[in-house]
């Protein structure tokens, strides 16, 4: 066993093998981290797209509610006959709500 710079060839081979093993482990870990980063990126893009869609839905919903509220206020401001129609409409909606809640509570028991 010849020695070169104080190291025997056996210890150099052992260190080379150990370095290759460490290099292989490091390569596997970096490949795993790379795939994990791509997965995180795709999830972030999907969530961003979903949030954009939800924001658009809220915008359209708020526009619909604003238009409906404007029509109701216009109808209430037009006179007494429209107020009577509005009261009847509200009473019918309340009656339907109570009837549906009664049916649901009856079906549960």
Short mmCIF file of N, CA, C and O in Angstrom, two decimals:
data_model
loop_
_atom_site.label_atom_id
_atom_site.label_comp_id
_atom_site.label_asym_id
_atom_site.label_seq_id
_atom_site.Cartn_x
_atom_site.Cartn_y
_atom_site.Cartn_z
N UNK A 1 0.83 -1.16 0.00
CA UNK A 1 0.00 0.00 0.00
C UNK A 1 0.87 1.23 0.00
O UNK A 1 1.44 1.60 1.00
N UNK A 2 0.94 1.80 -1.14
CA UNK A 2 1.76 2.99 -1.29
C UNK A 2 0.98 4.17 -0.73
O UNK A 2 -0.23 4.26 -0.84
N UNK A 3 1.72 5.07 -0.17
CA UNK A 3 1.06 6.22 0.41
C UNK A 3 1.37 7.44 -0.42
O UNK A 3 2.49 7.63 -0.88
N UNK A 4 0.37 8.24 -0.62
CA UNK A 4 0.55 9.46 -1.38
C UNK A 4 -0.02 10.59 -0.55
O UNK A 4 -1.21 10.60 -0.25
N UNK A 5 0.79 11.51 -0.17
CA UNK A 5 0.42 12.64 0.68
C UNK A 5 -0.17 12.17 2.01
O UNK A 5 -1.11 12.76 2.52
N UNK A 6 0.28 11.09 2.49
CA UNK A 6 -0.15 10.60 3.79
C UNK A 6 -1.42 9.77 3.74
O UNK A 6 -1.91 9.34 4.76
N UNK A 7 -1.99 9.54 2.58
CA UNK A 7 -3.20 8.73 2.46
C UNK A 7 -2.87 7.44 1.75
O UNK A 7 -2.17 7.39 0.77
N UNK A 8 -3.43 6.37 2.23
CA UNK A 8 -3.24 5.10 1.54
C UNK A 8 -4.26 5.00 0.43
O UNK A 8 -5.29 5.67 0.44
N UNK A 9 -3.98 4.16 -0.54
CA UNK A 9 -4.90 4.02 -1.68
C UNK A 9 -6.24 3.42 -1.23
O UNK A 9 -7.28 3.71 -1.81
N UNK A 10 -6.22 2.62 -0.18
CA UNK A 10 -7.47 2.04 0.33
C UNK A 10 -8.37 3.12 0.91
O UNK A 10 -9.57 3.15 0.65
N UNK A 11 -7.79 4.03 1.66
CA UNK A 11 -8.61 5.10 2.23
C UNK A 11 -9.08 6.06 1.15
O UNK A 11 -10.17 6.62 1.24
N UNK A 12 -8.29 6.27 0.11
CA UNK A 12 -8.73 7.13 -1.00
C UNK A 12 -9.90 6.49 -1.73
O UNK A 12 -10.86 7.18 -2.10
N UNK A 13 -9.84 5.18 -1.96
CA UNK A 13 -10.96 4.48 -2.61
C UNK A 13 -12.21 4.55 -1.74
O UNK A 13 -13.33 4.75 -2.24
N UNK A 14 -12.04 4.39 -0.46
CA UNK A 14 -13.19 4.46 0.45
C UNK A 14 -13.80 5.86 0.43
O UNK A 14 -15.02 6.02 0.40
N UNK A 15 -12.94 6.88 0.43
CA UNK A 15 -13.46 8.25 0.37
C UNK A 15 -14.14 8.53 -0.97
O UNK A 15 -15.17 9.20 -1.02
N UNK A 16 -13.58 8.02 -2.06
CA UNK A 16 -14.21 8.19 -3.37
C UNK A 16 -15.59 7.54 -3.40
O UNK A 16 -16.56 8.12 -3.91
N UNK A 17 -15.67 6.32 -2.85
CA UNK A 17 -16.96 5.63 -2.80
C UNK A 17 -17.95 6.40 -1.94
O UNK A 17 -19.13 6.55 -2.30
N UNK A 18 -17.49 6.89 -0.82
CA UNK A 18 -18.37 7.66 0.05
C UNK A 18 -18.80 8.96 -0.62
O UNK A 18 -19.97 9.35 -0.55
N UNK A 19 -17.89 9.61 -1.32
CA UNK A 19 -18.24 10.85 -2.05
C UNK A 19 -19.26 10.57 -3.15
O UNK A 19 -20.18 11.35 -3.35
N UNK A 20 -19.12 9.45 -3.87
CA UNK A 20 -20.09 9.09 -4.90
C UNK A 20 -21.46 8.83 -4.29
O UNK A 20 -22.50 9.21 -4.85
N UNK A 21 -21.45 8.14 -3.14
CA UNK A 21 -22.72 7.87 -2.45
C UNK A 21 -23.38 9.17 -2.01
O UNK A 21 -24.58 9.37 -2.21
N UNK A 22 -22.59 10.08 -1.44
CA UNK A 22 -23.13 11.38 -1.04
C UNK A 22 -23.64 12.17 -2.25
O UNK A 22 -24.67 12.82 -2.20
N UNK A 23 -22.90 12.09 -3.34
CA UNK A 23 -23.30 12.79 -4.56
C UNK A 23 -24.62 12.23 -5.08
O UNK A 23 -25.49 12.99 -5.51
N UNK A 24 -24.77 10.92 -5.04
CA UNK A 24 -26.02 10.29 -5.51
C UNK A 24 -27.19 10.68 -4.61
O UNK A 24 -28.28 11.00 -5.10
N UNK A 25 -26.98 10.68 -3.30
CA UNK A 25 -28.03 11.11 -2.37
C UNK A 25 -28.43 12.56 -2.63
O UNK A 25 -29.61 12.91 -2.64
N UNK A 26 -27.43 13.40 -2.82
CA UNK A 26 -27.69 14.81 -3.08
C UNK A 26 -28.46 15.00 -4.39
O UNK A 26 -29.39 15.81 -4.47
N UNK A 27 -28.10 14.23 -5.40
CA UNK A 27 -28.80 14.31 -6.69
C UNK A 27 -30.26 13.87 -6.53
O UNK A 27 -31.17 14.49 -7.10
N UNK A 28 -30.50 12.82 -5.74
CA UNK A 28 -31.88 12.36 -5.50
C UNK A 28 -32.68 13.40 -4.75
O UNK A 28 -33.85 13.66 -5.07
N UNK A 29 -32.05 14.01 -3.75
CA UNK A 29 -32.76 15.04 -2.98
C UNK A 29 -33.07 16.26 -3.82
O UNK A 29 -34.16 16.84 -3.72
N UNK A 30 -32.13 16.67 -4.67
CA UNK A 30 -32.40 17.84 -5.51
C UNK A 30 -33.49 17.52 -6.55
O UNK A 30 -34.31 18.38 -6.85
N UNK A 31 -33.51 16.29 -7.07
CA UNK A 31 -34.57 15.92 -8.01
C UNK A 31 -35.92 15.94 -7.31
O UNK A 31 -36.93 16.41 -7.88
N UNK A 32 -35.96 15.46 -6.07
CA UNK A 32 -37.21 15.48 -5.31
C UNK A 32 -37.66 16.91 -5.05
O UNK A 32 -38.84 17.24 -5.21
N UNK A 33 -36.72 17.77 -4.63
CA UNK A 33 -37.07 19.16 -4.37
C UNK A 33 -37.53 19.88 -5.64
O UNK A 33 -38.43 20.72 -5.61
N UNK A 34 -36.93 19.54 -6.77
CA UNK A 34 -37.33 20.15 -8.04
C UNK A 34 -38.75 19.74 -8.39
O UNK A 34 -39.58 20.58 -8.78
N UNK A 35 -39.09 18.46 -8.23
CA UNK A 35 -40.45 18.02 -8.53
C UNK A 35 -41.44 18.64 -7.55
O UNK A 35 -42.56 19.01 -7.92
N UNK A 36 -41.03 18.79 -6.29
CA UNK A 36 -41.88 19.43 -5.31
C UNK A 36 -42.13 20.90 -5.66
O UNK A 36 -43.25 21.39 -5.54
N UNK A 37 -41.11 21.58 -6.13
CA UNK A 37 -41.26 22.98 -6.54
C UNK A 37 -42.21 23.10 -7.72
O UNK A 37 -43.04 24.01 -7.77
N UNK A 38 -42.14 22.18 -8.68
CA UNK A 38 -43.06 22.21 -9.82
C UNK A 38 -44.50 21.94 -9.36
O UNK A 38 -45.44 22.56 -9.85
N UNK A 39 -44.67 21.02 -8.42
CA UNK A 39 -46.00 20.75 -7.89
C UNK A 39 -46.58 21.97 -7.18
O UNK A 39 -47.75 22.31 -7.34
N UNK A 40 -45.74 22.64 -6.39
CA UNK A 40 -46.19 23.84 -5.69
C UNK A 40 -46.57 24.93 -6.69
O UNK A 40 -47.58 25.63 -6.53
N UNK A 41 -45.78 25.06 -7.74
CA UNK A 41 -46.08 26.07 -8.77
C UNK A 41 -47.41 25.79 -9.45
O UNK A 41 -48.22 26.69 -9.64
N UNK A 42 -47.66 24.53 -9.80
CA UNK A 42 -48.92 24.20 -10.47
C UNK A 42 -50.10 24.41 -9.53
O UNK A 42 -51.15 24.90 -9.96
N UNK A 43 -49.95 24.06 -8.25
CA UNK A 43 -51.03 24.30 -7.29
C UNK A 43 -51.29 25.80 -7.12
O UNK A 43 -52.44 26.22 -7.06
N UNK A 44 -50.24 26.58 -7.07
CA UNK A 44 -50.41 28.03 -6.92
C UNK A 44 -51.12 28.62 -8.14
O UNK A 44 -51.99 29.47 -8.00
N UNK A 45 -50.77 28.14 -9.33
CA UNK A 45 -51.45 28.63 -10.54
C UNK A 45 -52.91 28.24 -10.53
O UNK A 45 -53.79 29.04 -10.90
N UNK A 46 -53.22 27.00 -10.11
CA UNK A 46 -54.62 26.57 -10.04
C UNK A 46 -55.41 27.41 -9.05
O UNK A 46 -56.54 27.82 -9.33
N UNK A 47 -54.83 27.66 -7.88
CA UNK A 47 -55.52 28.46 -6.87
C UNK A 47 -55.69 29.90 -7.33
O UNK A 47 -56.74 30.52 -7.07
N UNK A 48 -54.70 30.44 -8.02
CA UNK A 48 -54.80 31.80 -8.54
C UNK A 48 -55.95 31.90 -9.55
O UNK A 48 -56.74 32.84 -9.52
N UNK A 49 -56.03 30.91 -10.43
CA UNK A 49 -57.11 30.88 -11.42
C UNK A 49 -58.47 30.76 -10.74
O UNK A 49 -59.43 31.44 -11.10
N UNK A 50 -58.56 29.91 -9.71
CA UNK A 50 -59.80 29.75 -8.97
C UNK A 50 -60.21 31.04 -8.28
O UNK A 50 -61.38 31.44 -8.33
N UNK A 51 -59.25 31.72 -7.66
CA UNK A 51 -59.57 32.98 -6.99
C UNK A 51 -59.99 34.06 -7.99
O UNK A 51 -60.86 34.88 -7.68
N UNK A 52 -59.40 34.07 -9.17
CA UNK A 52 -59.83 35.02 -10.19
C UNK A 52 -61.27 34.75 -10.61
O UNK A 52 -62.06 35.68 -10.79
N UNK A 53 -61.62 33.47 -10.75
CA UNK A 53 -62.99 33.11 -11.12
C UNK A 53 -63.97 33.51 -10.03
O UNK A 53 -65.05 34.02 -10.31
N UNK A 54 -63.60 33.29 -8.77
CA UNK A 54 -64.48 33.66 -7.66
C UNK A 54 -64.65 35.17 -7.60
O UNK A 54 -65.76 35.67 -7.36
N UNK A 55 -63.57 35.91 -7.85
CA UNK A 55 -63.67 37.37 -7.87
C UNK A 55 -64.62 37.84 -8.96
O UNK A 55 -65.43 38.76 -8.74
N UNK A 56 -64.56 37.22 -10.12
CA UNK A 56 -65.48 37.57 -11.20
C UNK A 56 -66.92 37.25 -10.84
O UNK A 56 -67.85 38.01 -11.16
N UNK A 57 -67.12 36.10 -10.18
CA UNK A 57 -68.47 35.74 -9.75
C UNK A 57 -69.02 36.74 -8.75
O UNK A 57 -70.20 37.11 -8.80
N UNK A 58 -68.18 37.18 -7.80
CA UNK A 58 -68.63 38.17 -6.83
C UNK A 58 -68.94 39.50 -7.50
O UNK A 58 -69.91 40.18 -7.14
N UNK A 59 -68.16 39.88 -8.49
CA UNK A 59 -68.43 41.12 -9.20
C UNK A 59 -69.77 41.05 -9.93
O UNK A 59 -70.55 42.00 -9.89
N UNK A 60 -70.03 39.94 -10.60
CA UNK A 60 -71.30 39.81 -11.31
C UNK A 60 -72.46 39.73 -10.33
O UNK A 60 -73.55 40.28 -10.59
N UNK A 61 -72.26 39.08 -9.18
CA UNK A 61 -73.31 39.00 -8.17
C UNK A 61 -73.63 40.35 -7.57
O UNK A 61 -74.79 40.69 -7.34
N UNK A 62 -72.60 41.15 -7.33
CA UNK A 62 -72.84 42.48 -6.76
C UNK A 62 -73.55 43.37 -7.78
O UNK A 62 -74.40 44.17 -7.41
N UNK A 63 -73.21 43.21 -9.06
CA UNK A 63 -73.91 43.98 -10.09
C UNK A 63 -75.38 43.58 -10.17
O UNK A 63 -76.26 44.44 -10.33
N UNK A 64 -75.66 42.30 -10.06
CA UNK A 64 -77.03 41.81 -10.09
C UNK A 64 -77.82 42.34 -8.90
O UNK A 64 -78.96 42.81 -9.05
N UNK A 65 -77.22 42.30 -7.71
CA UNK A 65 -77.90 42.81 -6.51
C UNK A 65 -78.13 44.31 -6.59
O UNK A 65 -79.19 44.80 -6.17
N UNK A 66 -77.16 45.04 -7.12
CA UNK A 66 -77.33 46.49 -7.24
C UNK A 66 -78.47 46.81 -8.20
O UNK A 66 -79.29 47.70 -7.94
N UNK A 67 -78.56 46.08 -9.30
CA UNK A 67 -79.65 46.31 -10.26
C UNK A 67 -81.00 45.97 -9.66
O UNK A 67 -81.98 46.70 -9.86
N UNK A 68 -81.07 44.89 -8.92
CA UNK A 68 -82.33 44.48 -8.28
C UNK A 68 -82.76 45.50 -7.24
O UNK A 68 -83.93 45.89 -7.18
N UNK A 69 -81.82 45.95 -6.42
CA UNK A 69 -82.13 46.95 -5.41
C UNK A 69 -82.60 48.25 -6.06
O UNK A 69 -83.54 48.89 -5.59
N UNK A 70 -81.98 48.63 -7.16
CA UNK A 70 -82.41 49.83 -7.88
C UNK A 70 -83.83 49.71 -8.40
O UNK A 70 -84.64 50.65 -8.31
N UNK A 71 -84.17 48.54 -8.94
CA UNK A 71 -85.54 48.33 -9.45
C UNK A 71 -86.56 48.33 -8.32
O UNK A 71 -87.66 48.87 -8.46
N UNK A 72 -86.21 47.75 -7.16
CA UNK A 72 -87.12 47.74 -6.02
C UNK A 72 -87.33 49.16 -5.51
O UNK A 72 -88.47 49.57 -5.23
N UNK A 73 -86.27 49.94 -5.40
CA UNK A 73 -86.42 51.32 -4.93
C UNK A 73 -87.22 52.15 -5.93
O UNK A 73 -88.03 52.99 -5.53
N UNK A 74 -87.04 51.90 -7.20
CA UNK A 74 -87.82 52.62 -8.21
C UNK A 74 -89.28 52.26 -8.10
O UNK A 74 -90.16 53.12 -8.18
N UNK A 75 -89.57 50.96 -7.88
CA UNK A 75 -90.95 50.53 -7.77
C UNK A 75 -91.60 51.10 -6.51
O UNK A 75 -92.77 51.51 -6.53
N UNK A 76 -90.84 51.16 -5.40
CA UNK A 76 -91.40 51.71 -4.17
C UNK A 76 -91.64 53.21 -4.29
O UNK A 76 -92.54 53.74 -3.65
N UNK A 77 -90.86 53.88 -5.07
CA UNK A 77 -91.01 55.33 -5.19
C UNK A 77 -92.09 55.75 -6.16
O UNK A 77 -92.40 56.93 -6.27
N UNK A 78 -92.75 54.83 -6.85
CA UNK A 78 -93.71 55.21 -7.88
C UNK A 78 -95.12 55.43 -7.34
O UNK A 78 -95.97 55.95 -8.04
N UNK A 79 -95.41 55.03 -6.16
CA UNK A 79 -96.75 55.32 -5.66
C UNK A 79 -97.28 54.24 -4.74
O UNK A 79 -96.64 53.23 -4.46
N UNK A 80 -98.55 54.48 -4.29
CA UNK A 80 -99.16 53.61 -3.30
C UNK A 80 -99.49 52.24 -3.85
O UNK A 80 -99.35 51.23 -3.15
N UNK A 81 -99.93 52.15 -5.09
CA UNK A 81 -100.33 50.85 -5.64
C UNK A 81 -99.13 49.90 -5.73
O UNK A 81 -99.27 48.70 -5.47
N UNK A 82 -97.98 50.43 -6.08
CA UNK A 82 -96.79 49.60 -6.14
C UNK A 82 -96.36 49.14 -4.74
O UNK A 82 -95.82 48.05 -4.58
N UNK A 83 -96.59 49.97 -3.74
CA UNK A 83 -96.26 49.58 -2.37
C UNK A 83 -97.14 48.41 -1.93
O UNK A 83 -96.68 47.51 -1.24
N UNK A 84 -98.41 48.43 -2.33
CA UNK A 84 -99.30 47.32 -1.98
C UNK A 84 -98.83 46.03 -2.66
O UNK A 84 -98.80 44.97 -2.04
N UNK A 85 -98.45 46.14 -3.91
CA UNK A 85 -97.95 44.96 -4.62
C UNK A 85 -96.68 44.44 -3.95
O UNK A 85 -96.51 43.23 -3.78
N UNK A 86 -95.83 45.36 -3.53
CA UNK A 86 -94.59 44.97 -2.85
C UNK A 86 -94.89 44.28 -1.53
O UNK A 86 -94.26 43.27 -1.19
N UNK A 87 -95.84 44.79 -0.77
CA UNK A 87 -96.21 44.15 0.50
C UNK A 87 -96.76 42.75 0.26
O UNK A 87 -96.42 41.81 0.99
N UNK A 88 -97.61 42.60 -0.75
CA UNK A 88 -98.14 41.27 -1.07
C UNK A 88 -97.02 40.31 -1.50
O UNK A 88 -97.01 39.15 -1.12
N UNK A 89 -96.10 40.82 -2.27
CA UNK A 89 -94.98 40.00 -2.71
C UNK A 89 -94.13 39.55 -1.52
O UNK A 89 -93.75 38.37 -1.42
N UNK A 90 -93.87 40.46 -0.60
CA UNK A 90 -93.09 40.11 0.60
C UNK A 90 -93.84 39.09 1.44
O UNK A 90 -93.24 38.12 1.93
N UNK A 91 -95.14 39.27 1.60
CA UNK A 91 -95.93 38.30 2.37
C UNK A 91 -95.91 36.92 1.73
O UNK A 91 -95.80 35.90 2.42
N UNK A 92 -96.00 36.87 0.41
CA UNK A 92 -95.95 35.58 -0.29
C UNK A 92 -94.60 34.92 -0.10
O UNK A 92 -94.51 33.70 0.16
N UNK A 93 -93.53 35.69 -0.19
CA UNK A 93 -92.19 35.12 0.00
C UNK A 93 -92.03 34.58 1.42
O UNK A 93 -91.49 33.48 1.62
N UNK A 94 -92.52 35.34 2.41
CA UNK A 94 -92.42 34.88 3.80
C UNK A 94 -93.24 33.61 4.00
O UNK A 94 -92.80 32.65 4.65
N UNK A 95 -94.45 33.57 3.42
CA UNK A 95 -95.29 32.38 3.53
C UNK A 95 -94.60 31.17 2.89
O UNK A 95 -94.61 30.08 3.47
N UNK A 96 -94.02 31.35 1.73
CA UNK A 96 -93.33 30.24 1.06
C UNK A 96 -92.15 29.76 1.91
O UNK A 96 -91.93 28.55 2.06
N UNK A 97 -91.39 30.70 2.49
CA UNK A 97 -90.28 30.32 3.35
C UNK A 97 -90.75 29.52 4.55
O UNK A 97 -90.16 28.49 4.89
N UNK A 98 -91.82 29.98 5.21
CA UNK A 98 -92.34 29.26 6.37
C UNK A 98 -92.86 27.88 5.97
O UNK A 98 -92.67 26.90 6.70
N UNK A 99 -93.53 27.80 4.83
CA UNK A 99 -94.06 26.52 4.36
C UNK A 99 -92.93 25.53 4.07
O UNK A 99 -92.99 24.36 4.47
N UNK A 100 -91.88 26.00 3.42
CA UNK A 100 -90.74 25.11 3.10
C UNK A 100 -90.05 24.68 4.38
O UNK A 100 -89.69 23.50 4.53
N UNK A 101 -89.87 25.60 5.34
CA UNK A 101 -89.23 25.21 6.60
C UNK A 101 -90.10 24.22 7.37
O UNK A 101 -89.58 23.30 8.01
N UNK A 102 -91.43 24.36 7.30
CA UNK A 102 -92.34 23.40 7.94
C UNK A 102 -92.20 22.02 7.28
O UNK A 102 -92.12 21.00 7.97
N UNK A 103 -92.15 21.97 5.97
CA UNK A 103 -92.02 20.71 5.24
C UNK A 103 -90.69 20.04 5.60
O UNK A 103 -90.62 18.83 5.84
N UNK A 104 -89.61 20.82 5.67
CA UNK A 104 -88.30 20.25 5.98
C UNK A 104 -88.27 19.72 7.41
O UNK A 104 -87.78 18.62 7.66
N UNK A 105 -88.83 20.49 8.35
CA UNK A 105 -88.83 20.02 9.74
C UNK A 105 -89.73 18.80 9.90
O UNK A 105 -89.45 17.92 10.69
N UNK A 106 -90.78 18.73 9.16
CA UNK A 106 -91.70 17.57 9.21
C UNK A 106 -91.04 16.32 8.65
O UNK A 106 -91.24 15.22 9.16
N UNK A 107 -90.24 16.50 7.59
CA UNK A 107 -89.59 15.34 6.95
C UNK A 107 -88.45 14.81 7.81
O UNK A 107 -88.09 13.63 7.73
N UNK A 108 -87.83 15.64 8.67
CA UNK A 108 -86.74 15.19 9.54
C UNK A 108 -87.24 14.35 10.70
O UNK A 108 -86.55 13.50 11.19
N UNK A 109 -88.45 14.62 11.14
CA UNK A 109 -88.96 13.87 12.30
C UNK A 109 -89.79 12.68 11.92
O UNK A 109 -89.78 12.06 11.00
#
